[in-house]
Coordinates of C-alpha atoms in Angstrom, one line a residue:
M1179 CA -69.4 -177.7 62.1
K1180 CA -69.8 -180.8 59.9
C1181 CA -72.5 -183.3 60.4
E1182 CA -71.7 -186.6 62.0
H1183 CA -70.5 -189.2 59.5
C1184 CA -70.4 -186.6 56.7
T1185 CA -68.2 -187.7 53.8
R1186 CA -67.8 -184.2 52.2
K1187 CA -64.8 -181.9 52.7
E1188 CA -67.0 -178.9 52.5
C1189 CA -70.6 -178.5 53.9
S1190 CA -73.1 -175.8 53.9
K1191 CA -74.8 -177.0 57.0
K1192 CA -73.8 -175.1 60.2
T1193 CA -75.7 -176.9 62.9
K1194 CA -77.0 -180.4 63.5
T1195 CA -80.7 -180.6 64.5
D1196 CA -82.4 -183.4 66.4
D1197 CA -85.2 -184.3 64.1
Q1198 CA -87.5 -186.8 65.8
E1199 CA -89.0 -187.8 62.5
N1200 CA -85.6 -188.7 61.2
A1201 CA -84.3 -190.5 64.2
S1202 CA -81.0 -192.3 64.0
V1203 CA -81.0 -195.9 63.1
D1204 CA -78.5 -198.4 64.6
V1205 CA -77.1 -200.3 61.7
P1206 CA -75.6 -203.7 62.6
S1207 CA -72.3 -204.3 61.1
P1208 CA -72.0 -207.1 58.6
A1209 CA -69.0 -208.2 60.5
H1210 CA -71.2 -209.1 63.5
E1211 CA -73.6 -211.0 61.1
N1212 CA -71.1 -213.3 59.5
G1213 CA -67.9 -213.2 61.5
E1214 CA -65.8 -211.9 58.7
K1215 CA -63.1 -209.2 59.3
G1216 CA -61.8 -206.4 57.1
E1217 CA -61.9 -202.7 56.4
F1218 CA -65.3 -202.9 54.7
H1219 CA -66.9 -204.1 58.0
K1220 CA -65.3 -201.4 60.1
L1221 CA -66.6 -198.8 57.8
A1222 CA -70.1 -200.2 58.0
D1223 CA -70.3 -200.2 61.8
A1224 CA -71.9 -196.7 62.0
K1225 CA -75.1 -194.8 62.8
I1226 CA -76.7 -193.3 59.7
F1227 CA -78.8 -190.1 60.2
L1228 CA -81.4 -189.6 57.5
S1229 CA -81.4 -185.9 58.3
D1230 CA -77.7 -185.8 57.7
C1231 CA -78.1 -187.2 54.3
L1232 CA -81.0 -185.0 53.2
A1233 CA -80.5 -181.7 55.0
C1234 CA -77.0 -180.9 53.9
D1235 CA -78.1 -180.0 50.4
S1236 CA -74.6 -179.9 49.1
C1237 CA -75.4 -182.6 46.5
V1238 CA -78.6 -181.1 45.3
S1239 CA -78.7 -178.1 43.0
A1240 CA -81.3 -175.3 43.3
E1241 CA -83.0 -176.5 40.2
E1242 CA -83.3 -180.0 41.5
G1243 CA -84.6 -178.8 44.8
V1244 CA -87.4 -176.8 43.1
Q1245 CA -88.3 -179.9 41.1
V1246 CA -88.5 -182.1 44.2
S1247 CA -90.6 -179.5 46.0
Q1248 CA -93.1 -179.3 43.2
Q1249 CA -93.6 -183.1 43.1
N1250 CA -96.1 -183.2 46.1
A1251 CA -99.7 -184.2 46.7
K1252 CA -100.7 -180.7 47.8
D1253 CA -100.0 -179.0 44.5
F1254 CA -101.4 -182.1 42.6
F1255 CA -104.7 -181.7 44.3
R1256 CA -104.6 -177.9 44.0
V1257 CA -104.4 -178.2 40.2
L1258 CA -107.1 -180.8 40.2
N1259 CA -109.4 -178.5 42.1
L1260 CA -108.6 -175.5 39.9
N1261 CA -109.4 -177.6 36.8
K1262 CA -112.9 -178.4 38.2
K1263 CA -113.7 -174.7 38.7
C1264 CA -112.9 -173.6 35.1
D1265 CA -113.8 -174.4 31.5
T1266 CA -112.1 -177.5 30.1
S1267 CA -110.3 -175.3 27.5
K1268 CA -108.4 -173.7 30.3
H1269 CA -107.5 -176.9 32.1
K1270 CA -103.9 -177.6 33.0
V1271 CA -103.0 -181.0 31.6
L1272 CA -102.0 -183.5 34.2
A1273 CA -100.0 -186.7 33.3
V1274 CA -99.0 -189.4 35.8
S1275 CA -96.4 -192.1 35.3
V1276 CA -96.7 -195.7 36.7
C1277 CA -93.8 -198.0 37.0
P1278 CA -94.1 -201.8 37.1
Q1279 CA -92.6 -202.0 40.6
S1280 CA -95.6 -200.1 42.0
L1281 CA -98.2 -202.4 40.5
P1282 CA -97.6 -205.5 42.6
Y1283 CA -98.7 -203.7 45.8
F1284 CA -102.1 -203.0 44.3
A1285 CA -102.4 -206.5 42.8
A1286 CA -101.5 -208.2 46.2
K1287 CA -103.6 -205.7 48.3
F1288 CA -106.8 -206.2 46.2
S1289 CA -106.2 -209.7 44.8
L1290 CA -106.0 -208.6 41.2
S1291 CA -103.7 -209.6 38.3
V1292 CA -101.0 -207.0 37.5
T1293 CA -102.8 -206.0 34.3
D1294 CA -106.1 -205.6 36.1
A1295 CA -104.4 -203.5 38.8
S1296 CA -102.9 -201.2 36.2
R1297 CA -106.3 -200.8 34.6
R1298 CA -108.1 -200.1 38.0
L1299 CA -105.3 -197.6 39.0
C1300 CA -105.5 -195.8 35.7
G1301 CA -109.3 -195.6 36.0
F1302 CA -109.0 -194.3 39.5
L1303 CA -106.5 -191.6 38.6
K1304 CA -108.6 -190.5 35.6
S1305 CA -111.7 -190.3 37.9
L1306 CA -109.8 -187.7 39.9
G1307 CA -109.3 -185.6 36.7
V1308 CA -105.9 -186.8 35.5
H1309 CA -105.7 -186.6 31.6
Y1310 CA -103.0 -189.1 30.9
V1311 CA -101.5 -192.1 32.7
F1312 CA -98.3 -193.6 31.1
D1313 CA -96.4 -196.7 31.7
T1314 CA -92.7 -195.9 32.4
T1315 CA -91.3 -199.1 30.8
I1316 CA -90.7 -197.5 27.4
A1317 CA -88.7 -194.7 29.2
A1318 CA -86.7 -197.3 31.0
D1319 CA -86.1 -198.9 27.7
F1320 CA -84.3 -195.9 26.4
S1321 CA -82.4 -195.4 29.6
I1322 CA -81.1 -199.0 29.6
L1323 CA -80.1 -199.0 26.0
E1324 CA -78.2 -195.7 26.3
S1325 CA -76.6 -196.9 29.6
Q1326 CA -75.4 -200.0 27.7
K1327 CA -73.7 -198.0 25.2
E1328 CA -72.2 -195.6 27.7
F1329 CA -70.7 -198.5 29.8
V1330 CA -69.0 -200.0 26.8
R1331 CA -67.6 -196.6 25.8
R1332 CA -66.3 -196.0 29.4
F1333 CA -64.8 -199.5 29.7
R1334 CA -62.8 -199.0 26.5
Q1335 CA -61.7 -195.5 27.5
H1336 CA -60.8 -196.3 31.1
N1337 CA -57.2 -196.0 32.3
E1338 CA -55.3 -195.0 35.4
E1339 CA -54.5 -191.5 34.2
E1340 CA -58.2 -190.7 33.3
P1341 CA -60.4 -193.2 35.0
T1342 CA -64.0 -193.5 33.7
L1343 CA -65.1 -196.4 35.9
P1344 CA -66.8 -197.5 38.0
M1345 CA -70.1 -196.4 36.4
L1346 CA -73.0 -196.0 38.8
T1347 CA -76.7 -196.0 37.9
S1348 CA -79.9 -195.7 39.9
A1349 CA -83.7 -195.7 39.1
C1350 CA -86.3 -195.3 41.8
P1351 CA -90.0 -195.4 41.3
G1352 CA -92.1 -192.5 42.5
E1353 CA -93.8 -192.8 45.9
I1354 CA -97.3 -194.1 45.9
T1355 CA -99.5 -191.6 47.7
Q1356 CA -101.5 -192.7 50.8
M1357 CA -104.9 -191.7 49.2
M1358 CA -104.3 -194.4 46.5
E1359 CA -103.4 -196.9 49.1
Q1360 CA -106.6 -196.2 51.1
S1361 CA -109.0 -196.2 48.2
D1362 CA -110.9 -199.3 47.1
L1363 CA -110.1 -198.7 43.4
S1364 CA -113.8 -199.6 42.7
V1365 CA -113.9 -197.5 39.6
R1366 CA -114.3 -198.2 35.9
D1367 CA -111.2 -199.7 34.2
A1368 CA -109.1 -197.7 31.9
A1369 CA -106.2 -198.8 29.8
L1370 CA -102.9 -197.0 30.1
D1371 CA -102.3 -194.2 27.6
T1372 CA -99.8 -194.6 24.8
L1373 CA -98.0 -192.2 22.4
F1374 CA -98.8 -194.7 19.6
G1375 CA -102.3 -194.6 18.3
D1376 CA -102.1 -198.0 16.7
M1377 CA -100.7 -199.8 19.7
K1378 CA -102.8 -202.8 20.7
E1379 CA -103.6 -203.3 24.4
E1380 CA -101.0 -205.4 26.0
E1381 CA -100.2 -207.0 29.4
V1382 CA -97.8 -205.3 31.7
R1383 CA -94.1 -206.0 31.0
R1384 CA -91.0 -205.5 33.1
H1385 CA -87.3 -205.6 32.7
D1386 CA -85.0 -208.3 34.0
G1387 CA -84.0 -207.3 37.5
A1388 CA -84.5 -208.2 41.1
S1389 CA -87.2 -205.8 42.1
S1390 CA -85.6 -203.0 40.1
D1391 CA -85.5 -201.9 36.4
G1392 CA -82.7 -204.3 35.7
Y1393 CA -79.9 -202.0 34.7
L1394 CA -77.2 -204.4 36.1
A1395 CA -78.6 -207.6 34.3
H1396 CA -79.1 -205.9 30.9
I1397 CA -75.8 -203.9 30.9
F1398 CA -73.9 -207.0 32.1
R1399 CA -75.2 -209.1 29.3
H1400 CA -74.6 -206.4 26.6
A1401 CA -71.1 -205.7 27.9
A1402 CA -70.2 -209.4 27.9
K1403 CA -71.2 -209.8 24.3
E1404 CA -69.9 -206.5 23.0
L1405 CA -66.6 -206.5 24.8
F1406 CA -65.8 -210.2 25.1
N1407 CA -68.0 -212.0 22.7
E1408 CA -69.5 -214.0 25.6
D1409 CA -73.1 -214.9 25.6
V1410 CA -74.7 -214.7 29.1
G1411 CA -78.0 -216.4 29.8
E1412 CA -79.2 -216.2 33.3
V1413 CA -77.3 -213.6 35.5
T1414 CA -76.1 -215.2 38.8
Y1415 CA -76.0 -212.9 41.8
R1416 CA -73.7 -213.8 44.7
T1417 CA -74.5 -212.4 48.1
L1418 CA -71.5 -210.9 49.9
R1419 CA -71.5 -208.9 53.1
N1420 CA -75.3 -208.8 53.4
K1421 CA -78.4 -209.6 51.4
D1422 CA -78.5 -206.1 49.9
F1423 CA -74.9 -206.2 48.5
Q1424 CA -74.6 -208.7 45.7
E1425 CA -72.0 -209.3 43.0
V1426 CA -72.0 -210.5 39.4
T1427 CA -68.8 -211.5 37.6
L1428 CA -67.8 -212.6 34.2
E1429 CA -64.8 -214.9 34.3
K1430 CA -62.7 -216.7 31.6
S1431 CA -59.7 -218.9 32.2
G1432 CA -59.5 -217.8 35.8
E1433 CA -59.5 -214.1 35.0
V1434 CA -62.3 -211.7 36.0
L1435 CA -63.4 -209.8 33.0
L1436 CA -66.3 -207.9 34.4
R1437 CA -67.2 -207.3 38.0
F1438 CA -70.6 -205.8 38.7
A1439 CA -72.4 -205.1 42.1
A1440 CA -75.9 -204.3 43.3
A1441 CA -75.8 -202.0 46.4
Y1442 CA -79.2 -201.3 48.1
G1443 CA -79.9 -199.3 51.2
F1444 CA -78.0 -196.4 53.0
R1445 CA -75.5 -198.8 54.7
N1446 CA -74.2 -200.2 51.5
I1447 CA -74.3 -196.9 49.7
Q1448 CA -72.2 -195.4 52.5
N1449 CA -69.6 -198.1 52.1
V1450 CA -69.5 -197.7 48.3
V1451 CA -68.8 -194.0 48.7
L1452 CA -66.1 -194.6 51.3
K1453 CA -64.4 -197.2 49.3
L1454 CA -64.5 -195.0 46.1
K1455 CA -62.9 -192.1 48.1
K1456 CA -60.1 -194.5 49.2
G1457 CA -59.6 -195.8 45.6
K1458 CA -60.2 -199.4 46.8
F1459 CA -63.3 -200.2 44.9
P1460 CA -62.9 -203.2 42.5
Y1461 CA -66.2 -202.9 40.6
H1462 CA -66.7 -201.7 37.0
F1463 CA -70.4 -201.0 37.5
V1464 CA -72.8 -200.6 40.4
E1465 CA -76.6 -200.5 40.5
V1466 CA -77.5 -198.3 43.4
L1467 CA -81.0 -198.1 45.1
A1468 CA -81.8 -196.2 48.3
C1469 CA -84.3 -198.6 49.5
A1470 CA -83.0 -201.8 51.3
G1471 CA -84.6 -204.7 49.6
G1472 CA -85.1 -202.9 46.3
C1473 CA -87.9 -201.0 44.7
L1474 CA -90.7 -203.4 45.9
N1475 CA -89.7 -202.3 49.5
G1476 CA -89.8 -198.7 48.7
R1477 CA -91.6 -196.0 50.7
G1478 CA -95.3 -196.3 50.7
Q1479 CA -95.3 -200.0 49.7
A1480 CA -95.7 -203.1 51.8
Q1481 CA -95.9 -201.1 55.1
T1482 CA -98.2 -201.5 58.1
E1483 CA -100.0 -198.5 59.6
D1484 CA -97.1 -198.0 62.1
G1485 CA -94.6 -197.8 59.3
C1486 CA -93.1 -201.3 59.7
V1487 CA -92.6 -203.6 56.8
D1488 CA -95.4 -206.1 56.1
K1489 CA -93.2 -209.1 55.4
A1490 CA -96.1 -211.4 54.3
L1491 CA -97.3 -208.8 51.8
L1492 CA -93.8 -208.0 50.6
Q1493 CA -93.2 -211.7 49.9
K1494 CA -96.5 -211.9 48.0
M1495 CA -95.5 -208.8 46.0
K1496 CA -92.1 -210.4 45.1
G1497 CA -93.9 -213.5 43.7
I1498 CA -96.3 -211.3 41.6
Y1499 CA -93.5 -209.2 40.3
T1500 CA -91.4 -212.3 39.2
D1501 CA -94.4 -213.5 37.3
I1502 CA -94.6 -210.3 35.2
P1503 CA -93.3 -211.2 31.7
V1504 CA -89.8 -209.8 30.9
R1505 CA -89.3 -207.7 27.7
L1506 CA -85.8 -206.9 26.4
P1507 CA -85.4 -203.3 25.6
E1508 CA -83.8 -204.2 22.3
T1509 CA -87.0 -206.0 21.2
S1510 CA -89.3 -203.0 21.5
S1511 CA -90.5 -202.0 18.1
H1512 CA -91.8 -198.7 19.4
V1513 CA -88.4 -197.7 21.0
Q1514 CA -86.7 -198.5 17.6
E1515 CA -89.4 -196.4 15.8
L1516 CA -88.7 -193.4 18.1
Y1517 CA -85.0 -193.8 17.6
Q1518 CA -85.5 -193.5 13.8
E1519 CA -88.4 -191.0 13.5
W1520 CA -87.9 -188.8 16.6
L1521 CA -84.1 -189.0 17.3
D1522 CA -82.8 -189.4 13.7
G1523 CA -81.0 -192.7 14.5
T1524 CA -79.3 -194.3 17.5
D1525 CA -76.1 -192.4 17.4
S1526 CA -77.3 -189.0 16.4
P1527 CA -76.6 -185.5 18.1
R1528 CA -80.4 -185.5 18.8
V1529 CA -80.0 -188.6 21.0
Q1530 CA -77.3 -186.9 23.1
E1531 CA -79.5 -183.8 23.4
A1532 CA -82.8 -185.6 24.3
L1533 CA -81.6 -188.6 26.4
H1534 CA -78.4 -187.5 28.1
T1535 CA -77.6 -184.9 30.8
A1536 CA -74.5 -183.6 32.6
Y1537 CA -74.1 -183.2 36.3
Q1538 CA -74.1 -179.6 37.5
G1539 CA -72.2 -179.3 40.7
P1540 CA -73.2 -176.9 43.5
G1541 CA -72.7 -173.3 42.5
H1542 CA -73.0 -174.0 38.8
P1543 CA -76.1 -172.4 37.0
A1544 CA -78.5 -174.9 35.4
N1545 CA -81.2 -174.4 32.9
S1546 CA -84.6 -174.1 34.6
R1547 CA -86.9 -177.0 34.1
D1548 CA -89.5 -176.0 36.7
I1549 CA -92.8 -177.7 36.6
K1550 CA -95.2 -175.0 35.3
W1551 CA -98.4 -175.8 37.3

């Protein structure tokens, strides 16, 4: 028996359970919100069960399942406690990554600047026994730059016989654990660690994006220049069916050259999938995020004790995030240094090996990348 609203032809799930923690959510149809009519709105008028999405497991390989299960607070504290009981030479090294979207919560909650919040958070984690705390911005630099090249390649290769578009991308920050939220961060400051010994202490930087890592904005500008020699300054988002589905287009002489979209939240993701299955999806590129409202509204952030969204805090976080200076991935000297010294250039086989992966469908063996606690 297939789960309700399942979009897969085959499913490994035999029965449907009533999970009280993952209760169904009535999702209002955008058609009811703005009076428009059309197939999109009919598809959106549905109940989405979180348990249906996560319990089927048909889209998650065994390897990915192991990785997810090992990323939990219980194992994290188990290793911290083991380290405290043995000689430092036998310690398991613990590294934590912090993304720019997680910092506005601490800045707003404790009335700090984003840079001070990052230092306090880093100091707090190291007081627990964490060895290294890294900023994820440089990793996102690589991801954005490689995604720019991949989109241009896909756009040029795309045809009806062998379609390579639309290209979808997603990047979600890790969940902030409740023990961090409840701490007062009244510990010594510590600067974020770096792979570069000569790197001077800098303020926190982010990428250009509406509460995300900015894949859409950066790839859109790059594609406009590379494919059509058009310089795009500020990227203009146009809200369509609801506030979490927005469109960006490049037009010339009345012709749409590029059509990008940002789809946030389960409702919009469901509609994207259904449109793709029907072959009626007009976009070249889609930035997908599971959280409605984007990364700042992610799980563990801007929530009250009863799990509801703290709208006042979220609004404050948005203002703080907007004020973080933007850094273009192309301008990072350290990224270019790594391309040349670690990856043997920007188009080398080493780049493909280190920065790219291939999707392994269910039933296909994958190389083990378990976390060796």
